[in-house]
Amino acid sequence: QMLENQEKTLGKLDQTRTEISSEIKELRLDLRSYLDEKLIKIESDILQIKAKIGLET
């Protein structure tokens, strides 16, 4: 019975590890998308500033 309980515990740990890994991957993708959008906005703002002060790109 003790071995059976250990097997169940290991199974739960394995499942939890898999779930946590999936969550981390999703969060990284979300963060990457957010940062990509912010970078595009920053680059656009820089181009507008350069145009206003007469700098060529």
mmCIF file of C-alpha atoms in Angstrom:
data_model
loop_
_atom_site.group_PDB
_atom_site.id
_atom_site.type_symbol
_atom_site.label_atom_id
_atom_site.label_comp_id
_atom_site.label_asym_id
_atom_site.label_seq_id
_atom_site.Cartn_x
_atom_site.Cartn_y
_atom_site.Cartn_z
ATOM 1 C CA GLN A 1 0.000 0.000 0.000
ATOM 2 C CA MET A 2 2.847 2.393 0.748
ATOM 3 C CA LEU A 3 4.284 1.732 -2.699
ATOM 4 C CA GLU A 4 0.872 2.403 -4.213
ATOM 5 C CA ASN A 5 0.654 5.743 -2.391
ATOM 6 C CA GLN A 6 4.140 6.678 -3.589
ATOM 7 C CA GLU A 7 3.132 5.831 -7.166
ATOM 8 C CA LYS A 8 0.034 8.049 -6.878
ATOM 9 C CA THR A 9 2.084 10.877 -5.407
ATOM 10 C CA LEU A 10 4.673 10.606 -8.173
ATOM 11 C CA GLY A 11 1.900 10.617 -10.760
ATOM 12 C CA LYS A 12 0.401 13.760 -9.266
ATOM 13 C CA LEU A 13 3.815 15.428 -9.129
ATOM 14 C CA ASP A 14 4.427 14.560 -12.770
ATOM 15 C CA GLN A 15 1.045 15.960 -13.781
ATOM 16 C CA THR A 16 1.633 19.130 -11.771
ATOM 17 C CA ARG A 17 5.057 19.581 -13.366
ATOM 18 C CA THR A 18 3.529 19.255 -16.819
ATOM 19 C CA GLU A 19 0.790 21.765 -15.988
ATOM 20 C CA ILE A 20 3.286 24.269 -14.590
ATOM 21 C CA SER A 21 5.507 23.919 -17.664
ATOM 22 C CA SER A 22 2.517 24.561 -19.930
ATOM 23 C CA GLU A 23 1.512 27.639 -17.953
ATOM 24 C CA ILE A 24 5.047 29.038 -18.118
ATOM 25 C CA LYS A 25 5.175 28.514 -21.889
ATOM 26 C CA GLU A 26 1.833 30.297 -22.324
ATOM 27 C CA LEU A 27 2.945 33.200 -20.148
ATOM 28 C CA ARG A 28 6.173 33.530 -22.110
ATOM 29 C CA LEU A 29 4.240 33.648 -25.378
ATOM 30 C CA ASP A 30 1.892 36.287 -23.961
ATOM 31 C CA LEU A 31 4.827 38.359 -22.719
ATOM 32 C CA ARG A 32 6.616 38.031 -26.039
ATOM 33 C CA SER A 33 3.546 39.261 -27.936
ATOM 34 C CA TYR A 34 3.160 42.185 -25.554
ATOM 35 C CA LEU A 35 6.824 43.157 -25.851
ATOM 36 C CA ASP A 36 6.721 42.873 -29.649
ATOM 37 C CA GLU A 37 3.772 45.282 -29.736
ATOM 38 C CA LYS A 38 5.530 47.719 -27.412
ATOM 39 C CA LEU A 39 8.721 47.604 -29.495
ATOM 40 C CA ILE A 40 6.789 48.343 -32.680
ATOM 41 C CA LYS A 41 5.161 51.339 -30.960
ATOM 42 C CA ILE A 42 8.508 52.615 -29.657
ATOM 43 C CA GLU A 43 10.109 52.291 -33.090
ATOM 44 C CA SER A 44 7.185 54.158 -34.638
ATOM 45 C CA ASP A 45 7.464 56.923 -32.050
ATOM 46 C CA ILE A 46 11.199 57.259 -32.703
ATOM 47 C CA LEU A 47 10.605 57.561 -36.449
ATOM 48 C CA GLN A 48 8.020 60.296 -35.842
ATOM 49 C CA ILE A 49 10.375 62.180 -33.519
ATOM 50 C CA LYS A 50 13.208 61.942 -36.044
ATOM 51 C CA ALA A 51 10.913 63.212 -38.797
ATOM 52 C CA LYS A 52 9.860 66.189 -36.677
ATOM 53 C CA ILE A 53 13.421 67.208 -35.868
ATOM 54 C CA GLY A 54 14.642 66.608 -39.398
ATOM 55 C CA LEU A 55 16.789 63.534 -38.907
ATOM 56 C CA GLU A 56 16.893 61.010 -41.713
ATOM 57 C CA THR A 57 16.498 57.336 -40.950
#
